[in-house]
Short mmCIF file of C-alpha atoms in Angstrom, two decimals:
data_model
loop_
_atom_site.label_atom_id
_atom_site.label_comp_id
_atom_site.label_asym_id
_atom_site.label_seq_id
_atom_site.Cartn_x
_atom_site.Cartn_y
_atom_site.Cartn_z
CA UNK A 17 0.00 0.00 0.00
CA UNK A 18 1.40 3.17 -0.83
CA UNK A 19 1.55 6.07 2.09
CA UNK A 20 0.11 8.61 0.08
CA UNK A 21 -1.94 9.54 -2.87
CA UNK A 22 -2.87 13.11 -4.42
CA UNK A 23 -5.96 13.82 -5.83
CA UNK A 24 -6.85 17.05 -7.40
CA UNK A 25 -10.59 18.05 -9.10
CA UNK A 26 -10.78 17.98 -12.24
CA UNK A 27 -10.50 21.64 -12.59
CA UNK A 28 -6.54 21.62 -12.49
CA UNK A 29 -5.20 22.13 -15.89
CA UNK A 30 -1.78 20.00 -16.35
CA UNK A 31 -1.06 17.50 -20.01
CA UNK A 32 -2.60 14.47 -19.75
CA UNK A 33 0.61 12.45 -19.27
CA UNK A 34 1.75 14.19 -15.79
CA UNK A 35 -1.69 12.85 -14.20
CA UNK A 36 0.48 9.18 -15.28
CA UNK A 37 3.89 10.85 -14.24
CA UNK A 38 2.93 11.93 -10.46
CA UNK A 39 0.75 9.57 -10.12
CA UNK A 40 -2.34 12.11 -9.25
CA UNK A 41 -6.08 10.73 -8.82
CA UNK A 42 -8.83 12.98 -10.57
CA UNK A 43 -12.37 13.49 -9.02
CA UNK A 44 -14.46 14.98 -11.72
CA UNK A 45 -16.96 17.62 -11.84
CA UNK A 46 -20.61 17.45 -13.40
CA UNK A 47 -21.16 19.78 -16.15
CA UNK A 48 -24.89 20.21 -16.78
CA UNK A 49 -26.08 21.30 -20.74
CA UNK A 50 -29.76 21.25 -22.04
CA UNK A 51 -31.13 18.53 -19.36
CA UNK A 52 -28.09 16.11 -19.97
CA UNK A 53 -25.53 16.03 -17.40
CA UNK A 54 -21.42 15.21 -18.13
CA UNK A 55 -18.75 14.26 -16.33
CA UNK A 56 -15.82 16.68 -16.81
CA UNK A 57 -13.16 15.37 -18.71
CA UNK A 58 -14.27 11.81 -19.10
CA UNK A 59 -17.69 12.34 -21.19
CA UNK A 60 -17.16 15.68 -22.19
CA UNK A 61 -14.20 18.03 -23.86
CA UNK A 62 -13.99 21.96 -23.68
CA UNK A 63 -13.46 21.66 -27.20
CA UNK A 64 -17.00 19.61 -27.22
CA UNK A 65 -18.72 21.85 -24.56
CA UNK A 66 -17.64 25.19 -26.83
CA UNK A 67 -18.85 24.02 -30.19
CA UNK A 68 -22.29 22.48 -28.45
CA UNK A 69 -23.16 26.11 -26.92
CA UNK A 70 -22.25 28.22 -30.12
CA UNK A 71 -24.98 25.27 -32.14
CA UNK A 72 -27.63 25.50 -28.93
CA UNK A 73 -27.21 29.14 -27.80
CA UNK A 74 -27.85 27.23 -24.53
CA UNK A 75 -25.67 28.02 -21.77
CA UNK A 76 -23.78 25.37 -19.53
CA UNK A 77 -23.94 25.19 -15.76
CA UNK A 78 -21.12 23.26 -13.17
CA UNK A 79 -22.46 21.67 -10.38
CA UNK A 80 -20.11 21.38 -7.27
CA UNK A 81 -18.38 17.76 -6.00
CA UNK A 82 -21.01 16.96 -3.48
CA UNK A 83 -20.23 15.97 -0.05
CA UNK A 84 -21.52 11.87 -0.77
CA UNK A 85 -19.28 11.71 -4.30
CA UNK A 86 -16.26 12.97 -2.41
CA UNK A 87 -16.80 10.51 0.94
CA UNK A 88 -16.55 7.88 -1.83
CA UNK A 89 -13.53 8.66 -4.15
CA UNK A 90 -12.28 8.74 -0.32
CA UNK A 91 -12.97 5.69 0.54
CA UNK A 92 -12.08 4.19 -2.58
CA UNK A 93 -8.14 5.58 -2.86
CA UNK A 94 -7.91 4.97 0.87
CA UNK A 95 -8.54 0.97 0.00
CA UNK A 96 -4.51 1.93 -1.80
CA UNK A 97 -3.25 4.67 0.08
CA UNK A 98 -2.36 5.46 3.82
CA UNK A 99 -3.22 9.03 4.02
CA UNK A 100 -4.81 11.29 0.72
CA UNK A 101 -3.36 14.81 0.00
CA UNK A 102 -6.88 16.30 -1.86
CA UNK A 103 -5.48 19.55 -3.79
CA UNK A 104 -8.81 21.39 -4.74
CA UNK A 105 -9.80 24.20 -6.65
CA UNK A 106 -9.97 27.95 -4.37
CA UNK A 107 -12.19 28.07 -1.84
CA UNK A 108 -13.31 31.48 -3.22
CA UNK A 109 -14.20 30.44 -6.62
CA UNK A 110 -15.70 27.10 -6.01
CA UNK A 111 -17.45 25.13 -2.99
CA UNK A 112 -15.23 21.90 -3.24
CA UNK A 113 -13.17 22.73 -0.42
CA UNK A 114 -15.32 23.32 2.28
CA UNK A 115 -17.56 20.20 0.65
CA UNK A 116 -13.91 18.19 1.24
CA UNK A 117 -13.59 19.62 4.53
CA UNK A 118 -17.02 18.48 5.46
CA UNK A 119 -17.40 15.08 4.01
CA UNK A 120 -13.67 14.15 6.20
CA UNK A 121 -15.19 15.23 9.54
CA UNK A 122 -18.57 13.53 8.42
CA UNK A 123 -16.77 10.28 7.42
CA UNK A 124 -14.23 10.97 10.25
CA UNK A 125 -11.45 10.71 8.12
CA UNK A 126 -9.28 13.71 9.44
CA UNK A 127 -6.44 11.13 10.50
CA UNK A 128 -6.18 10.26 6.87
CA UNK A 129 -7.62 12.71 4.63
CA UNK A 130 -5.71 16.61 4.41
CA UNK A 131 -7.71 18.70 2.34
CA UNK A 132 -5.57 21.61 0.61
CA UNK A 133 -7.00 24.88 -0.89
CA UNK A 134 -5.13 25.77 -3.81
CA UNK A 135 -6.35 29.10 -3.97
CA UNK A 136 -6.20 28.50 -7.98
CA UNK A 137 -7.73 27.39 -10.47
CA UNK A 138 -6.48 25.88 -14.01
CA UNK A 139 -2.72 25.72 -14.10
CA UNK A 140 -2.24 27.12 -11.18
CA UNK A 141 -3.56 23.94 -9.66
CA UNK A 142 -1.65 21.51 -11.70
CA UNK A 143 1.68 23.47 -10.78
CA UNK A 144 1.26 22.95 -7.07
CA UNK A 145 -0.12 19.52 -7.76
CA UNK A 146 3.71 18.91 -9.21
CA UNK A 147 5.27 20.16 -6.27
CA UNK A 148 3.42 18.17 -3.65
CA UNK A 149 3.78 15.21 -6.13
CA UNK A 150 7.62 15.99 -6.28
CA UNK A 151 7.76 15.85 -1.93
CA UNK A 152 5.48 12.75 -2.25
CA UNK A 153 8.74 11.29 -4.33
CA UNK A 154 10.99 12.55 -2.02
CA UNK A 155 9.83 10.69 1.11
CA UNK A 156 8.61 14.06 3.13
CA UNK A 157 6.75 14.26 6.06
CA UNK A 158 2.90 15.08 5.59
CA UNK A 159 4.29 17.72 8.11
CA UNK A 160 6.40 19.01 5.42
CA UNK A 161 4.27 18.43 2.70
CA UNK A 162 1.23 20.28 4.20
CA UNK A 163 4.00 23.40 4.93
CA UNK A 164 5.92 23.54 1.59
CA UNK A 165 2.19 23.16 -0.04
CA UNK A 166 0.70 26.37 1.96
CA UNK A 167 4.33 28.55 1.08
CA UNK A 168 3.99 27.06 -2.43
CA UNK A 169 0.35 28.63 -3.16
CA UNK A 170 1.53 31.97 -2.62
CA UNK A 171 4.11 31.74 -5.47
CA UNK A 172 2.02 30.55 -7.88
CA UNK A 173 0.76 33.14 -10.92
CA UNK A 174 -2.13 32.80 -13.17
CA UNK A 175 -3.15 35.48 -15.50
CA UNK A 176 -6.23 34.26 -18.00
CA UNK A 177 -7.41 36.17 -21.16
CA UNK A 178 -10.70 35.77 -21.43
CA UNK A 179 -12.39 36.88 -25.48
CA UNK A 180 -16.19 36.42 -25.01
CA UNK A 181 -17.61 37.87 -21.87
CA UNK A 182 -21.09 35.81 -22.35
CA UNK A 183 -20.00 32.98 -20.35
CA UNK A 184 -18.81 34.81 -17.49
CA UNK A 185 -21.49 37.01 -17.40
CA UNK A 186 -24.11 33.98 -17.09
CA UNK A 187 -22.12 32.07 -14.80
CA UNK A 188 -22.03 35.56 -12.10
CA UNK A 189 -18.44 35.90 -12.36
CA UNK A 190 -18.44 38.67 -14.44
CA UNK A 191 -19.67 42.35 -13.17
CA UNK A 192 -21.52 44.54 -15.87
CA UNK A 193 -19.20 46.95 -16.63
CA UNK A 194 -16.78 44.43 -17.36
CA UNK A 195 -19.26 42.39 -19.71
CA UNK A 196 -20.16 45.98 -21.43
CA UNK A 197 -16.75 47.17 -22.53
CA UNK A 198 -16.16 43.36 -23.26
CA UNK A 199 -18.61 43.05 -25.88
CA UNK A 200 -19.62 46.78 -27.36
CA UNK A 201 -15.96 48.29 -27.10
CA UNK A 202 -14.15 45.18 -27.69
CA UNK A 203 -11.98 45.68 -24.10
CA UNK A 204 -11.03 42.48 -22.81
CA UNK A 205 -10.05 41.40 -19.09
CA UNK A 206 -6.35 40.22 -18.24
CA UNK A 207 -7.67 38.30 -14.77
CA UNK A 208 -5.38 37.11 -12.37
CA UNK A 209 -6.13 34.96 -9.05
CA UNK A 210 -5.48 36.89 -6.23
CA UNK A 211 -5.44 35.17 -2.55
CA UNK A 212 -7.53 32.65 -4.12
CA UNK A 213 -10.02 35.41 -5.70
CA UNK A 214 -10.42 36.46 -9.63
CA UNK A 215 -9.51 40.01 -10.16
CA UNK A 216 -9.32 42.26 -13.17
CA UNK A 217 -5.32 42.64 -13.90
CA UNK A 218 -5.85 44.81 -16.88
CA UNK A 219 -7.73 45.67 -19.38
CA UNK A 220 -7.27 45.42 -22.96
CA UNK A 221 -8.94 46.57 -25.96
CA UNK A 222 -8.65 44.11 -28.69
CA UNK A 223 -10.79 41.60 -30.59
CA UNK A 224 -7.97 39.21 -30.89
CA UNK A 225 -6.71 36.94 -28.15
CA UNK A 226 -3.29 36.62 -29.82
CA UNK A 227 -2.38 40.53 -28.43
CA UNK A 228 -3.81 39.70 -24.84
CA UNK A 229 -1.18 37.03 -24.71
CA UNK A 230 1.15 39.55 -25.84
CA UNK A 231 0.02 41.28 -22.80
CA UNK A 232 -0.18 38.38 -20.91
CA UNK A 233 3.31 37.49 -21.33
CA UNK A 234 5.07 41.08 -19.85
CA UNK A 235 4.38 39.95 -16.44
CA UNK A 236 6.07 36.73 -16.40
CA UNK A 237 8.87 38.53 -18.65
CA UNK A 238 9.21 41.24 -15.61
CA UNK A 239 9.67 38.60 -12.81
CA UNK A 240 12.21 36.68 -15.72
CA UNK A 241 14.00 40.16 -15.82
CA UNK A 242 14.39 40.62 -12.59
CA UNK A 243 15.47 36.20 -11.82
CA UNK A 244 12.11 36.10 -10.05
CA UNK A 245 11.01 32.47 -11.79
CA UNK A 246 11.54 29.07 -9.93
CA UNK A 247 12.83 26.92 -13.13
CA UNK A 248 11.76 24.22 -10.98
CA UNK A 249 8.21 23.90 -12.61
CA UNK A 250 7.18 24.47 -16.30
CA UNK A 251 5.17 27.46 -17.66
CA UNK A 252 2.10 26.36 -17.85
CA UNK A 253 -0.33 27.67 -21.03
CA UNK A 254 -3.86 26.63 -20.31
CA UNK A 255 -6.37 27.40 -22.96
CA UNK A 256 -9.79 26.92 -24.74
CA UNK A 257 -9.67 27.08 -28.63
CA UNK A 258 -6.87 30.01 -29.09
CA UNK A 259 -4.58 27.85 -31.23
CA UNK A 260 -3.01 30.92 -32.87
CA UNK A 261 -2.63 32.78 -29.68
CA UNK A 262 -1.18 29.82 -27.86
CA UNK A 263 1.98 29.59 -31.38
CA UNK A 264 2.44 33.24 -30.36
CA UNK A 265 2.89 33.35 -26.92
CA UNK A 266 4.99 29.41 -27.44
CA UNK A 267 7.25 31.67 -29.49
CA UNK A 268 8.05 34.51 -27.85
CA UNK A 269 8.10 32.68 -24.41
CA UNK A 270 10.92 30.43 -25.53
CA UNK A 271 13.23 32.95 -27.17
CA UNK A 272 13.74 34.07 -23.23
CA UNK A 273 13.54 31.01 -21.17
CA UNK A 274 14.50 27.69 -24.20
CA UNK A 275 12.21 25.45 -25.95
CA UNK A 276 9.62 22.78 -24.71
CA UNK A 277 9.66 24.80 -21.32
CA UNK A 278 6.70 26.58 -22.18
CA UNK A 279 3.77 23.66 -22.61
CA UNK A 280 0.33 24.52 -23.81
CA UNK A 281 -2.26 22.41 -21.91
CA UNK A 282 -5.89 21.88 -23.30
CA UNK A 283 -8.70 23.21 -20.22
CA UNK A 284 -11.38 21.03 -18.51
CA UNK A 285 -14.82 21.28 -19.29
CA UNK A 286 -15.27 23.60 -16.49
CA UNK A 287 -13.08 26.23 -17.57
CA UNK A 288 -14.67 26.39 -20.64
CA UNK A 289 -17.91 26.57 -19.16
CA UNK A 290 -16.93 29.79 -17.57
CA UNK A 291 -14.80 31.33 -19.36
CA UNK A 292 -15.75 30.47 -22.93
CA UNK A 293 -14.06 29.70 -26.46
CA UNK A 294 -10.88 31.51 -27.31
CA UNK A 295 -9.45 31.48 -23.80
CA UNK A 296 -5.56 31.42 -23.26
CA UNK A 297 -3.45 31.78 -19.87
CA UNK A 298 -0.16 31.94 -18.52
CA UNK A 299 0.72 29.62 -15.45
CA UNK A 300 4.08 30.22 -13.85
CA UNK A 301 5.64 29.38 -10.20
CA UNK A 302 7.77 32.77 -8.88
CA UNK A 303 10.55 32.26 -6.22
CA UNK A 304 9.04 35.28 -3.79
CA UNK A 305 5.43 35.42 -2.49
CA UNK A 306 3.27 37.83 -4.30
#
């Protein structure tokens, strides 16, 4: 039996093959869509989810991991592990983590179960996923691995561009003003996560997501500037559609830091669900805290 096993939602945004690489378990969310409900991931792409809402004009809805899925994906990785690290999506953005935090005591699995708030989303996730996969490897204490996961969090940057408001607008994460100049004035949002929180970074005013990435890319090129990046973890490009954008941003991103150190990583479901088609962001882990 192995000591212990991460498990992240299906929210965290990493290539396919590092879920087989660290070893990480995946709990997936339900994505609802005209009276049919998916499982992230599994039964339904972003790339799927996109082109099925531009056909329908109907919108999607996520649906939190409930408190009786997460008792069993539990008790089912406990049956292999000693003790389960669940990394979840922020506690500000989604109700996962205090779901987690009540299906342990309810189950009365604190002596085996640590719940960790990412205070992410996306990339941001899957980066700190690495790192507490990487201490898993190195034989840490959960001591350790609990600490070097809560200093970890607040290194972690994630800026998103986001094209069509719509989808953020629908799902309440996107105030009026914003979703005005987004779609009559053609000013888009550069949003970063904040202590866990999504916060307008800049604003833009383009219709093409290839120069948001432009703009995406001066603040990891800053912290680069000024030997601010932990080369210790990739840079992360999480996206929905934007194939152009991502070639652009692959491009100038490796003239500064080498090749096939920038990876571009195809969203879940539930990214694309709020944030729409033509979506790109920057992931990156910084040495300081923010």
């Amino acid at each position: 039996m192995k000591k212990y096993q991460l498990i992240v939602d299906s929210c965290c945004d990493i290539p396919v093959e590092f879920y087989e690489k660290y070893d990480i378990t995946v709990i997936n969310y339900s994505i609802s869509f005209n009276e049919r409900t998916y499982q992230d991931r599994k039964e339904i792409t972003a790339d799927e989810l996109v082109s099925m809402v531009e056909k329908s004009k109907i919108m999607p809805k996520t649906e939190p991991l409930s408190v009786s899925l997460l008792q069993q994906a539990f008790e089912k990785s406990l049956k292999e592990a000693e003790h389960l690290l669940f990394l979840t999506a922020s506690s500000f953005i989604s109700s996962t983590y205090d779901n987690a935090l009540y299906a342990v005591k309810e189950a009365e699995l604190s002596e085996k179960v640590s719940v960790i708030d990412s205070r992410s989303i996306s990339s941001g996730i899957g980066l700190q996923a690495i790192g507490i996969a990487q201490d898993i490897e190195a034989k840490l204490s959960l001591e350790d691995i609990l600490a070097r996961a809560n200093e970890r969090r607040e290194r972690t940057r994630l800026f998103f561009s986001i094209q069509t408001m719509d989808f953020l607008q629908k799902s309440g994460k996107c105030f009026g003003l914003t979703y005005l100049l987004g779609n009559k004035f053609h000013i888009k949002p550069i949003v970063s996560i904040e202590d866990g929180k999504m916060q307008v970074s800049t604003l833009v005013k383009t219709k093409k997501s290839k120069k948001s990435a432009k703009h995406m890319a001066i603040s990891f090129l800053k912290e680069l500037k000024q030997e601010n990046i932990d080369f210790n973890y990739p840079v992360f490009l999480p996206h929905v559609g934007a194939q152009k954008a991502v070639k652009k941003a692959i491009k100038k991103l490796d003239c500064n830091v080498g090749d096939n150190f920038v990876i571009p990583v195809t969203s879940s479901g539930v990214i694309a669900a709020h944030c729409g088609d033509d979506t790109i962001g920057v992931a990156y882990m910084a040495k300081t805290n923010r």
